[in-house]
CSV table of C-alpha atoms in Angstrom, one decimal:
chain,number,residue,atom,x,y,z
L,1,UNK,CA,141.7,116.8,111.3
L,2,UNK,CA,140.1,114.3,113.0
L,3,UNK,CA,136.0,113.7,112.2
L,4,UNK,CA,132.8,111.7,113.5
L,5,UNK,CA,130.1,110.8,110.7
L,6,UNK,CA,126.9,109.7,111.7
L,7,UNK,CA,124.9,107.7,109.0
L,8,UNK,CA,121.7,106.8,108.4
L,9,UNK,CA,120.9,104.7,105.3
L,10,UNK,CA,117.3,104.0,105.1
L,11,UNK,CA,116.8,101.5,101.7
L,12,UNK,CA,113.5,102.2,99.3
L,13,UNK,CA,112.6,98.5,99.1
L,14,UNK,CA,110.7,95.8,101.5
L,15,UNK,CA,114.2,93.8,102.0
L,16,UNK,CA,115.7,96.6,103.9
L,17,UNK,CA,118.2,95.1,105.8
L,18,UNK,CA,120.6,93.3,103.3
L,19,UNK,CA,121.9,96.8,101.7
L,20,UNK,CA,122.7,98.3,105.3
L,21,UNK,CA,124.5,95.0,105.9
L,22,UNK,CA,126.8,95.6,103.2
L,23,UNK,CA,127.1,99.4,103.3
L,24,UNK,CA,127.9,98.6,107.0
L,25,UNK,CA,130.8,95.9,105.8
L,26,UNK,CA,132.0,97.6,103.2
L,27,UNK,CA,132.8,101.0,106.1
L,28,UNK,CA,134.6,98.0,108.1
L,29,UNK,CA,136.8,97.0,105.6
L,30,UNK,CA,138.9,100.1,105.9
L,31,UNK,CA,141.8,99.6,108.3
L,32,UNK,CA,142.5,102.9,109.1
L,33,UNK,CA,138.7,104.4,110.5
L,34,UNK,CA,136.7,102.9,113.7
L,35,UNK,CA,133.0,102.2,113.0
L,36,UNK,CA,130.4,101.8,115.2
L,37,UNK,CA,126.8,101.1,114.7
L,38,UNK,CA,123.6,100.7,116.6
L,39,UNK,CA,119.7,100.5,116.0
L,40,UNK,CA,119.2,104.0,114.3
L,41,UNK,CA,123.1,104.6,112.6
L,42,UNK,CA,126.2,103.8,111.6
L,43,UNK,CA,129.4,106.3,113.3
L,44,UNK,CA,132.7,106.7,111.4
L,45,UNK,CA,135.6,108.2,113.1
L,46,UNK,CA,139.2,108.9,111.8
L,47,UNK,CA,141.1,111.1,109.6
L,48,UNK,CA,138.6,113.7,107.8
L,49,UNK,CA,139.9,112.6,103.9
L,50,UNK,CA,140.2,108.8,104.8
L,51,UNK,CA,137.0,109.0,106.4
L,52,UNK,CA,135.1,110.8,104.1
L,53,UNK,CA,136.6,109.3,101.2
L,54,UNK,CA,135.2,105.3,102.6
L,55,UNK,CA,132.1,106.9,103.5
L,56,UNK,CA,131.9,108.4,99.4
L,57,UNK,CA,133.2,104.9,97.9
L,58,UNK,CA,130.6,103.3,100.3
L,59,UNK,CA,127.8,105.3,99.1
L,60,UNK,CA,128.6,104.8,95.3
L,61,UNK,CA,128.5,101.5,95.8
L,62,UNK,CA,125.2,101.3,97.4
L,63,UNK,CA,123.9,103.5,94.5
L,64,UNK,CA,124.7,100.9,92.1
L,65,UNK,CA,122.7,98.8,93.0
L,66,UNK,CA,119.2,97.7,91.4
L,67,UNK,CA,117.2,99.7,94.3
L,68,UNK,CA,116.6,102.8,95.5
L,69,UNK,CA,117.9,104.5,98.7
L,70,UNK,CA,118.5,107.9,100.9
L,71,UNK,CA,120.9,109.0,103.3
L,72,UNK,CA,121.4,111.2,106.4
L,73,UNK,CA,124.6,112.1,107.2
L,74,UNK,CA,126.1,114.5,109.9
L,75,UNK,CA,129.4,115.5,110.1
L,76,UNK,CA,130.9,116.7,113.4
L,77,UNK,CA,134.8,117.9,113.4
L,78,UNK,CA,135.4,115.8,116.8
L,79,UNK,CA,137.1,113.3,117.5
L,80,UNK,CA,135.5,110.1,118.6
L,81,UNK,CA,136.5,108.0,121.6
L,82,UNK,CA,136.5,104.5,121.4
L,83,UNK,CA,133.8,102.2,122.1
L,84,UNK,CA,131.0,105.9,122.3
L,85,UNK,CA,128.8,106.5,120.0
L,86,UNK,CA,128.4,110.1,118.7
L,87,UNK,CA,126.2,112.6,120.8
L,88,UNK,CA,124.6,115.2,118.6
């Protein structure tokens, strides 16, 4: 089954921007999913258990971290074309 996530990470600290930067890279470093970001989120697209497993690992790993953050997630069972973005 083929999914689109839409993420939005919004950091609890001042220096907002280096965490999405990473949680960002860290999504791109799997081969097998197509991301896509703009101003407001961050869209994964591939294989539901691939996808949601990067998404997971991605997530941990931004909870490690010293600070503090949320995330908004939707999860559509579509399947994305390339170069959109999702429209929810």
């Amino acid at each position: 089954m083929q999914v689109a996530v839409e993420i939005s990470m919004y950091p609890l600290t001042e220096q907002f921007e280096p965490p999405i930067i990473r949680f960002i890279q860290q999504l791109k470093e799997e081969a097998g999913i197509q991301v896509s970001t703009n101003e407001l989120s961050t869209q994964v697209a591939g294989e539901y258990d691939l996808v949601m497993d990067t998404v997971q690992a991605a997530i941990t790993a931004s909870f490690g971290g010293a600070q503090k953050c949320s995330f908004v997630l939707k999860v559509l069972n579509i399947e994305m074309q390339p170069g959109r973005s999702v429209e929810v």
